[in-house]
Amino acid sequence: MRIGIVKERHPGERRVAASSDTVKRYVGMGLEVRIETGAGTTAAVTDAAYEAAGASIVKTAREALADADVVLKVRKPSSDEIPLLKKGAVVIGLMEPYRDRALLEALAAQGVTAFSLEMVPRITRAQSMDVLSSQSNLAGYRAVLDAAAEFGRAFPMMMTAAGTVPPARCLVMGAGVAGLQAIATARRLGAVVSATDVRPAAKEQVESLGGTFVAVEDEEFKQAETAGGYAKEMSDAYKKKQAELIAETIKKQDIVITTALIPGRPAPVLVSEDMVKTMKPGSVIVDLAVEQGGNCPLSKPGEVVEAYGVKIVGHVNVPSRIAVDASALYAKNLLNFLTPLVDAESKSLKIDEGDEIIKASMIAKDGKVVSEAVLKLPLEAAPKAAAPKDAAPKAAATPKPKAAPKPKAAAKPKAAPKPKKADSGETKGSGADGSGSES
């Protein structure tokens, strides 16, 4: 069985899907590994390191993918790469299942079986495959470093003969994987750290890292978590009190790091423009949700902007900014996902579709998209595909009014209005297509 790995071509992507260590493991399993030359350069993995681990280096992506039974990717295949995949191959990577359904449909039409690692369920057995945790952990760390780079002051308190430098004050909004790592990193740098989250259970985690938990801790808050660990919907009265508390807290901060993301939905607004106006000049906001609309409406993807004297950092693909470690962890996630799919005796794929992890992460099989989450998305290419079909009937209909009056005008006076009705019907059809494109 052959594994194919190519250089990532997504703009700004520096990670690679295999480390020299994981290549060695694949070869030890009796698998052949082909890697496009230069695939690991931006993640500090040389072709020589791959060859020493047992991989074959090929010159082009076509050579790496042509006969590959398994294709390991960081980002989903591009429209240029999809035709290079052989029918029946298994493709595993970060497929961004809530974006660009048309591309996922094209991937399915190629006849491959595709797995999206973002959709691996967060169960105990799948922890070693959890790419969201491994990459978010590094994103939280890097967010603090990016804030420090833009901040015009020091993080820790410093006492010198010339005077005392006060510590920076940092608020982390969202105490998930990224948020907790941001708290820990800001504390290591010497900042005074506080954090907020909608889940009561997060309080203990924040405090265990030396942070101060910010929330209106009334009776409603204490009951705000379900037995399954999810947050309950809060009352409007509570939301108002919490918003007022956060607004007052943000005024005092030097650094605000936002981490709130909701799969398949725009990121919630946590720091409004009015809140930004109240922050001290020279303060910094790092918006880790900028690619999904942003937790701050003023952030811009891929840019560091300034508004009301506050710098707002909107770097995209933050894990890729630490490509060496991000690649090493991601490659290990891939190894842990693929290993159970390989039959030890036959050295071939043996996919148990009844397995909970497989069912949750499989997005395409047998020429069609099978993921319910993807199927709920609008097919963006549909309006474009419909346009030529609409044009054809209209072109064919134009001769009808010219030909109809000759035979029908004398014999059947009522026949003349029919082409007009047909014309108006075409207009309505055009309108229907327009409304369809809006959806």
Short mmCIF file of C-alpha atoms in Angstrom, two decimals:
data_model
loop_
_atom_site.label_atom_id
_atom_site.label_comp_id
_atom_site.label_asym_id
_atom_site.label_seq_id
_atom_site.Cartn_x
_atom_site.Cartn_y
_atom_site.Cartn_z
CA MET A 1 0.00 0.00 0.00
CA ARG A 2 1.31 3.41 -0.95
CA ILE A 3 1.00 6.73 0.91
CA GLY A 4 1.30 9.99 -1.03
CA ILE A 5 2.24 13.34 0.50
CA VAL A 6 2.56 16.61 -1.42
CA LYS A 7 3.70 20.14 -0.77
CA GLU A 8 0.83 22.22 0.60
CA ARG A 9 -0.26 24.86 -1.90
CA HIS A 10 -2.80 26.77 0.15
CA PRO A 11 -1.60 30.41 0.48
CA GLY A 12 0.47 30.86 3.62
CA GLU A 13 0.35 27.19 4.62
CA ARG A 14 3.74 26.14 6.04
CA ARG A 15 2.80 22.85 7.66
CA VAL A 16 3.33 19.38 6.20
CA ALA A 17 1.35 16.18 6.75
CA ALA A 18 4.26 13.95 7.77
CA SER A 19 7.31 14.19 9.96
CA SER A 20 10.41 12.03 9.55
CA ASP A 21 9.28 10.16 12.66
CA THR A 22 5.84 9.29 11.29
CA VAL A 23 7.35 8.30 7.93
CA LYS A 24 9.57 5.86 9.79
CA ARG A 25 6.49 4.44 11.51
CA TYR A 26 4.62 4.00 8.21
CA VAL A 27 7.58 2.23 6.65
CA GLY A 28 7.80 0.00 9.73
CA MET A 29 4.17 -0.96 9.11
CA GLY A 30 5.16 -2.22 5.66
CA LEU A 31 3.80 0.78 3.73
CA GLU A 32 5.49 2.67 0.90
CA VAL A 33 5.71 6.45 1.27
CA ARG A 34 6.17 8.86 -1.62
CA ILE A 35 6.75 12.54 -0.89
CA GLU A 36 6.95 15.46 -3.29
CA THR A 37 10.30 17.18 -3.14
CA GLY A 38 10.35 20.21 -0.85
CA ALA A 39 7.11 19.23 0.91
CA GLY A 40 8.61 19.65 4.37
CA THR A 41 10.99 22.54 3.77
CA THR A 42 8.84 25.21 5.45
CA ALA A 43 8.42 22.92 8.48
CA ALA A 44 12.17 22.26 8.74
CA VAL A 45 11.95 18.70 7.40
CA THR A 46 14.39 18.14 4.54
CA ASP A 47 14.10 15.67 1.68
CA ALA A 48 17.21 13.98 3.11
CA ALA A 49 15.47 13.49 6.47
CA TYR A 50 12.49 11.88 4.74
CA GLU A 51 14.77 9.61 2.69
CA ALA A 52 16.66 8.59 5.83
CA ALA A 53 13.30 7.61 7.35
CA GLY A 54 12.56 5.38 4.36
CA ALA A 55 10.46 7.59 2.04
CA SER A 56 10.90 7.97 -1.71
CA ILE A 57 11.22 11.56 -2.93
CA VAL A 58 9.53 12.37 -6.25
CA LYS A 59 9.72 15.53 -8.33
CA THR A 60 6.04 16.41 -8.77
CA ALA A 61 2.70 16.21 -7.01
CA ARG A 62 1.43 14.07 -9.90
CA GLU A 63 4.06 11.43 -9.16
CA ALA A 64 3.26 11.47 -5.45
CA LEU A 65 -0.50 11.17 -5.93
CA ALA A 66 -0.96 9.10 -9.10
CA ASP A 67 -0.79 5.62 -7.52
CA ALA A 68 -1.33 6.59 -3.88
CA ASP A 69 -3.82 4.43 -1.98
CA VAL A 70 -3.79 6.94 0.90
CA VAL A 71 -3.20 10.67 0.54
CA LEU A 72 -2.30 12.63 3.66
CA LYS A 73 -2.93 16.37 3.53
CA VAL A 74 -2.92 19.36 5.85
CA ARG A 75 -5.51 21.34 3.88
CA LYS A 76 -8.12 19.82 1.58
CA PRO A 77 -7.04 19.09 -2.01
CA SER A 78 -7.27 22.03 -4.37
CA SER A 79 -9.19 21.95 -7.64
CA ASP A 80 -5.84 21.32 -9.39
CA GLU A 81 -4.96 18.38 -7.13
CA ILE A 82 -8.32 16.58 -7.22
CA PRO A 83 -7.90 15.25 -10.81
CA LEU A 84 -4.56 13.72 -9.74
CA LEU A 85 -6.20 11.47 -7.14
CA LYS A 86 -6.90 7.92 -8.24
CA LYS A 87 -10.37 6.46 -7.88
CA GLY A 88 -10.74 4.52 -4.65
CA ALA A 89 -7.98 6.39 -2.82
CA VAL A 90 -8.44 7.49 0.78
CA VAL A 91 -7.79 11.19 1.47
CA ILE A 92 -7.32 12.39 5.04
CA GLY A 93 -6.85 16.00 6.14
CA LEU A 94 -8.39 19.22 7.39
CA MET A 95 -11.25 19.38 4.91
CA GLU A 96 -12.93 22.53 6.29
CA PRO A 97 -16.30 20.71 6.01
CA TYR A 98 -18.36 23.87 6.58
CA ARG A 99 -16.84 25.76 3.65
CA ASP A 100 -16.93 25.40 -0.13
CA ARG A 101 -19.32 22.50 -0.60
CA ALA A 102 -18.79 22.65 -4.36
CA LEU A 103 -15.14 21.63 -3.94
CA LEU A 104 -16.12 18.80 -1.62
CA GLU A 105 -18.64 17.61 -4.19
CA ALA A 106 -15.88 17.61 -6.81
CA LEU A 107 -13.70 15.60 -4.44
CA ALA A 108 -16.49 13.05 -3.99
CA ALA A 109 -17.07 12.89 -7.76
CA GLN A 110 -13.43 11.86 -8.19
CA GLY A 111 -14.37 8.60 -6.48
CA VAL A 112 -12.23 8.92 -3.38
CA THR A 113 -13.11 8.24 0.25
CA ALA A 114 -12.45 11.44 2.20
CA PHE A 115 -12.09 11.95 5.93
CA SER A 116 -12.23 15.32 7.69
CA LEU A 117 -10.15 15.33 10.87
CA GLU A 118 -12.05 18.32 12.27
CA MET A 119 -15.05 16.03 12.64
CA VAL A 120 -13.35 13.34 14.70
CA PRO A 121 -15.53 13.04 17.83
CA ARG A 122 -14.06 14.23 21.11
CA ILE A 123 -14.18 10.88 22.88
CA THR A 124 -11.48 9.32 25.01
CA ARG A 125 -10.42 6.84 22.34
CA ALA A 126 -9.91 9.63 19.80
CA GLN A 127 -7.88 12.05 21.93
CA SER A 128 -4.64 11.18 20.16
CA MET A 129 -6.32 12.03 16.82
CA ASP A 130 -7.75 15.37 17.95
CA VAL A 131 -6.24 17.88 15.53
CA LEU A 132 -8.39 20.72 16.84
CA SER A 133 -6.77 20.38 20.26
CA SER A 134 -3.21 19.94 19.01
CA GLN A 135 -3.41 22.93 16.68
CA SER A 136 -5.51 25.18 18.94
CA ASN A 137 -3.05 24.63 21.76
CA LEU A 138 -0.28 26.13 19.63
CA ALA A 139 -2.58 28.90 18.38
CA GLY A 140 -3.25 30.01 21.95
CA TYR A 141 0.47 30.12 22.68
CA ARG A 142 1.27 32.03 19.51
CA ALA A 143 -1.54 34.52 20.12
CA VAL A 144 0.21 35.74 23.25
CA LEU A 145 3.54 36.08 21.43
CA ASP A 146 1.84 38.04 18.65
CA ALA A 147 0.28 40.31 21.27
CA ALA A 148 3.66 40.84 22.93
CA ALA A 149 5.22 41.71 19.56
CA GLU A 150 2.62 44.43 18.94
CA PHE A 151 2.46 45.69 22.53
CA GLY A 152 4.66 48.71 23.18
CA ARG A 153 5.37 47.76 26.77
CA ALA A 154 6.78 44.86 28.77
CA PHE A 155 4.62 42.02 30.11
CA PRO A 156 6.15 41.42 33.56
CA MET A 157 6.52 43.88 36.40
CA MET A 158 10.07 45.20 36.53
CA MET A 159 11.64 47.13 39.39
CA THR A 160 14.61 49.22 38.31
CA ALA A 161 16.62 52.12 39.68
CA ALA A 162 14.82 54.33 37.17
CA GLY A 163 11.39 53.25 38.35
CA THR A 164 8.90 50.40 38.34
CA VAL A 165 7.31 48.97 35.20
CA PRO A 166 3.80 47.71 36.01
CA PRO A 167 2.74 44.29 34.68
CA ALA A 168 0.53 44.06 31.62
CA ARG A 169 -3.09 43.12 32.18
CA CYS A 170 -4.43 40.41 29.85
CA LEU A 171 -8.01 39.19 29.39
CA VAL A 172 -8.58 35.88 27.59
CA MET A 173 -12.10 35.41 26.27
CA GLY A 174 -12.93 31.73 25.96
CA ALA A 175 -11.31 29.08 28.16
CA GLY A 176 -11.14 26.21 25.68
CA VAL A 177 -7.88 24.62 24.52
CA ALA A 178 -6.55 27.79 22.88
CA GLY A 179 -7.73 30.00 25.72
CA LEU A 180 -6.18 27.90 28.48
CA GLN A 181 -2.83 27.84 26.69
CA ALA A 182 -3.04 31.61 26.19
CA ILE A 183 -3.65 32.03 29.93
CA ALA A 184 -0.66 29.84 30.80
CA THR A 185 1.62 31.62 28.32
CA ALA A 186 0.62 35.13 29.41
CA ARG A 187 1.21 34.12 33.03
CA ARG A 188 4.69 32.79 32.15
CA LEU A 189 5.49 36.15 30.59
CA GLY A 190 4.48 37.87 33.81
CA ALA A 191 1.11 39.39 32.93
CA VAL A 192 -1.82 39.71 35.31
CA VAL A 193 -4.33 37.42 33.64
CA SER A 194 -8.10 37.16 33.80
CA ALA A 195 -10.44 35.06 31.68
CA THR A 196 -14.11 34.58 30.95
CA ASP A 197 -16.18 31.69 29.62
CA VAL A 198 -19.84 30.72 29.45
CA ARG A 199 -19.22 27.39 31.20
CA PRO A 200 -19.08 27.33 35.01
CA ALA A 201 -16.64 24.41 34.89
CA ALA A 202 -14.09 26.69 33.23
CA LYS A 203 -13.66 28.68 36.44
CA GLU A 204 -11.63 25.98 38.13
CA GLN A 205 -9.43 25.51 35.06
CA VAL A 206 -8.74 29.24 34.78
CA GLU A 207 -7.89 29.57 38.46
CA SER A 208 -5.64 26.49 38.37
CA LEU A 209 -3.47 28.35 35.84
CA GLY A 210 -3.25 31.46 38.01
CA GLY A 211 -5.93 33.48 36.24
CA THR A 212 -8.90 35.36 37.67
CA PHE A 213 -12.30 34.21 36.43
CA VAL A 214 -14.63 36.98 35.28
CA ALA A 215 -18.35 36.22 35.32
CA VAL A 216 -21.57 37.21 37.06
CA GLU A 217 -21.67 34.22 39.40
CA ASP A 218 -25.30 34.25 40.45
CA GLU A 219 -27.60 31.24 40.85
CA GLU A 220 -28.42 31.18 37.16
CA PHE A 221 -24.74 30.95 36.26
CA LYS A 222 -24.22 28.02 38.63
CA GLN A 223 -26.96 26.11 36.81
CA ALA A 224 -25.72 27.06 33.35
CA GLU A 225 -24.22 23.73 32.39
CA THR A 226 -25.98 20.56 31.28
CA ALA A 227 -25.12 17.09 32.53
CA GLY A 228 -23.18 16.57 29.29
CA GLY A 229 -20.94 19.56 30.00
CA TYR A 230 -22.51 21.97 27.51
CA ALA A 231 -23.56 25.53 28.24
CA LYS A 232 -27.26 26.30 28.62
CA GLU A 233 -28.92 29.30 27.01
CA MET A 234 -28.87 32.18 29.51
CA SER A 235 -31.69 34.63 30.15
CA ASP A 236 -31.61 38.10 28.60
CA ALA A 237 -31.28 39.60 32.06
CA TYR A 238 -28.16 37.54 32.76
CA LYS A 239 -26.67 38.34 29.35
CA LYS A 240 -27.09 42.04 30.03
CA LYS A 241 -25.37 41.80 33.43
CA GLN A 242 -22.52 39.76 31.97
CA ALA A 243 -22.04 42.19 29.06
CA GLU A 244 -21.83 45.11 31.47
CA LEU A 245 -19.21 43.29 33.57
CA ILE A 246 -17.09 42.44 30.51
CA ALA A 247 -17.34 46.02 29.23
CA GLU A 248 -16.05 47.34 32.55
CA THR A 249 -13.27 44.72 32.64
CA ILE A 250 -12.05 45.44 29.11
CA LYS A 251 -11.52 49.12 29.96
CA LYS A 252 -8.71 48.10 32.32
CA GLN A 253 -6.94 45.65 29.99
CA ASP A 254 -3.77 46.05 27.96
CA ILE A 255 -4.21 42.80 26.02
CA VAL A 256 -7.42 41.03 24.98
CA ILE A 257 -7.24 37.61 23.30
CA THR A 258 -10.46 36.20 21.86
CA THR A 259 -10.82 32.50 21.03
CA ALA A 260 -14.55 31.79 20.57
CA LEU A 261 -15.47 29.67 17.54
CA ILE A 262 -18.68 27.83 16.67
CA PRO A 263 -18.34 25.08 14.01
CA GLY A 264 -20.27 25.93 10.88
CA ARG A 265 -21.42 29.33 12.13
CA PRO A 266 -19.99 32.86 12.19
CA ALA A 267 -17.88 33.62 15.25
CA PRO A 268 -19.80 35.40 18.03
CA VAL A 269 -19.00 39.06 18.65
CA LEU A 270 -17.30 39.37 22.03
CA VAL A 271 -15.58 42.76 21.76
CA SER A 272 -17.81 45.39 20.19
CA GLU A 273 -16.63 48.62 18.60
CA ASP A 274 -17.92 50.54 21.62
CA MET A 275 -15.76 48.37 23.87
CA VAL A 276 -12.70 49.05 21.70
CA LYS A 277 -13.29 52.78 22.10
CA THR A 278 -12.99 52.44 25.88
CA MET A 279 -9.63 50.63 25.81
CA LYS A 280 -6.39 52.39 26.64
CA PRO A 281 -4.29 53.71 23.73
CA GLY A 282 -1.60 51.18 22.86
CA SER A 283 -3.71 48.21 23.88
CA VAL A 284 -3.78 45.09 21.69
CA ILE A 285 -6.57 42.71 20.66
CA VAL A 286 -5.68 39.35 19.11
CA ASP A 287 -8.68 37.84 17.31
CA LEU A 288 -8.16 34.10 16.79
CA ALA A 289 -11.61 33.80 15.20
CA VAL A 290 -10.95 36.29 12.40
CA GLU A 291 -11.28 33.66 9.65
CA GLN A 292 -14.88 32.99 10.70
CA GLY A 293 -15.97 36.60 10.87
CA GLY A 294 -14.09 37.55 14.02
CA ASN A 295 -14.91 38.02 17.70
CA CYS A 296 -14.29 41.74 17.09
CA PRO A 297 -16.05 43.38 14.13
CA LEU A 298 -13.03 45.62 13.51
CA SER A 299 -10.54 42.81 12.88
CA LYS A 300 -9.47 41.99 9.32
CA PRO A 301 -8.16 38.61 8.12
CA GLY A 302 -4.42 38.64 7.58
CA GLU A 303 -3.95 42.19 8.82
CA VAL A 304 -2.93 44.16 11.89
CA VAL A 305 -5.16 47.22 11.94
CA GLU A 306 -5.43 50.13 14.35
CA ALA A 307 -8.71 51.60 15.55
CA TYR A 308 -9.20 54.19 18.30
CA GLY A 309 -5.54 53.78 19.28
CA VAL A 310 -5.89 50.00 19.71
CA LYS A 311 -4.02 47.47 17.56
CA ILE A 312 -6.21 44.59 16.38
CA VAL A 313 -4.29 41.51 15.22
CA GLY A 314 -6.02 39.28 12.67
CA HIS A 315 -3.41 36.74 11.62
CA VAL A 316 -4.90 33.77 9.75
CA ASN A 317 -3.88 30.12 10.08
CA VAL A 318 -2.07 30.82 13.34
CA PRO A 319 -0.82 27.23 13.91
CA SER A 320 1.09 27.52 10.64
CA ARG A 321 3.06 30.37 12.23
CA ILE A 322 4.67 27.64 14.38
CA ALA A 323 5.00 25.24 11.46
CA VAL A 324 7.67 22.94 12.92
CA ASP A 325 5.80 21.92 16.07
CA ALA A 326 2.37 22.20 14.44
CA SER A 327 3.49 19.79 11.71
CA ALA A 328 4.98 17.33 14.19
CA LEU A 329 1.78 17.20 16.25
CA TYR A 330 -0.49 17.12 13.22
CA ALA A 331 1.53 14.31 11.61
CA LYS A 332 1.16 12.31 14.83
CA ASN A 333 -2.61 12.90 14.77
CA LEU A 334 -2.69 11.54 11.22
CA LEU A 335 -0.62 8.50 12.19
CA ASN A 336 -2.97 7.72 15.06
CA PHE A 337 -6.00 8.06 12.77
CA LEU A 338 -4.61 5.94 9.93
CA THR A 339 -3.02 3.11 11.94
CA PRO A 340 -6.32 1.43 12.96
CA LEU A 341 -7.43 1.49 9.30
CA VAL A 342 -4.48 -0.65 8.13
CA ASP A 343 -4.78 -4.42 8.39
CA ALA A 344 -1.54 -5.67 9.95
CA GLU A 345 -1.47 -8.93 7.97
CA SER A 346 -2.48 -7.84 4.46
CA LYS A 347 -0.96 -4.34 4.74
CA SER A 348 -4.13 -2.99 3.11
CA LEU A 349 -6.93 -0.72 4.22
CA LYS A 350 -9.71 -2.21 6.30
CA ILE A 351 -12.24 0.49 7.13
CA ASP A 352 -14.91 -0.34 9.71
CA GLU A 353 -17.76 1.97 8.76
CA GLY A 354 -19.61 1.05 11.93
CA ASP A 355 -16.88 2.61 14.06
CA GLU A 356 -17.95 5.83 15.78
CA ILE A 357 -14.85 7.71 14.67
CA ILE A 358 -15.17 6.61 11.04
CA LYS A 359 -18.87 7.47 10.84
CA ALA A 360 -18.33 10.95 12.26
CA SER A 361 -15.31 11.89 10.13
CA MET A 362 -16.15 10.38 6.73
CA ILE A 363 -17.43 13.08 4.37
CA ALA A 364 -17.29 11.39 0.96
CA LYS A 365 -17.57 7.84 -0.38
CA ASP A 366 -18.65 6.03 -3.55
CA GLY A 367 -18.88 9.20 -5.61
CA LYS A 368 -21.04 11.24 -3.27
CA VAL A 369 -20.90 13.39 -0.16
CA VAL A 370 -22.12 11.37 2.83
CA SER A 371 -21.67 13.84 5.69
CA GLU A 372 -24.95 15.34 6.92
CA ALA A 373 -23.10 18.45 8.07
CA VAL A 374 -21.79 19.06 4.55
CA LEU A 375 -25.09 18.24 2.87
CA LYS A 376 -26.79 20.98 4.86
CA LEU A 377 -24.58 23.60 3.20
CA PRO A 378 -25.77 25.43 0.08
CA LEU A 379 -24.11 24.20 -3.09
CA GLU A 380 -22.45 27.45 -4.13
CA ALA A 381 -21.77 26.30 -7.67
CA ALA A 382 -25.45 25.54 -8.35
CA PRO A 383 -26.45 29.03 -9.60
CA LYS A 384 -23.50 29.07 -12.03
CA ALA A 385 -24.40 25.65 -13.35
CA ALA A 386 -28.06 26.67 -13.74
CA ALA A 387 -27.29 29.76 -15.82
CA PRO A 388 -26.50 27.96 -19.09
CA LYS A 389 -29.66 25.83 -18.70
CA ASP A 390 -31.78 28.95 -18.31
CA ALA A 391 -30.13 30.53 -21.33
CA ALA A 392 -30.89 27.56 -23.59
CA PRO A 393 -34.69 27.57 -23.20
CA LYS A 394 -34.80 31.32 -23.63
CA ALA A 395 -32.80 31.11 -26.85
CA ALA A 396 -35.06 28.34 -28.14
CA ALA A 397 -38.21 30.24 -27.14
CA THR A 398 -37.43 33.36 -29.16
CA PRO A 399 -38.39 31.86 -32.56
CA LYS A 400 -41.75 30.67 -31.19
CA PRO A 401 -43.48 34.08 -31.19
CA LYS A 402 -42.29 34.66 -34.78
CA ALA A 403 -43.52 31.30 -36.09
CA ALA A 404 -46.76 31.18 -34.10
CA PRO A 405 -48.65 34.05 -35.76
CA LYS A 406 -48.40 32.49 -39.26
CA PRO A 407 -50.35 29.25 -38.71
CA LYS A 408 -52.27 30.22 -35.59
CA ALA A 409 -53.23 33.84 -35.99
CA ALA A 410 -55.82 33.18 -38.74
CA ALA A 411 -57.12 29.78 -37.64
CA LYS A 412 -57.03 30.25 -33.87
CA PRO A 413 -57.07 33.84 -32.65
CA LYS A 414 -56.55 32.60 -29.09
CA ALA A 415 -53.19 31.10 -29.99
CA ALA A 416 -51.51 34.50 -30.15
CA PRO A 417 -51.55 35.13 -26.40
CA LYS A 418 -49.89 31.74 -25.68
CA PRO A 419 -46.37 32.82 -26.63
CA LYS A 420 -46.84 35.84 -24.37
CA LYS A 421 -47.72 33.57 -21.49
CA ALA A 422 -44.71 31.46 -22.27
CA ASP A 423 -42.54 34.58 -22.30
CA SER A 424 -43.89 35.67 -18.94
CA GLY A 425 -43.36 32.15 -17.65
CA GLU A 426 -39.71 32.35 -18.63
CA THR A 427 -39.41 35.61 -16.79
CA LYS A 428 -40.87 34.01 -13.69
CA GLY A 429 -38.49 31.11 -14.08
CA SER A 430 -35.60 33.52 -14.20
CA GLY A 431 -36.85 35.13 -11.03
CA ALA A 432 -37.08 31.75 -9.34
CA ASP A 433 -33.48 31.06 -10.20
CA GLY A 434 -32.56 34.38 -8.72
CA SER A 435 -34.28 33.59 -5.47
CA GLY A 436 -32.60 30.18 -5.45
CA SER A 437 -29.20 31.79 -5.72
CA GLU A 438 -29.94 33.89 -2.66
CA SER A 439 -30.46 30.78 -0.58
#
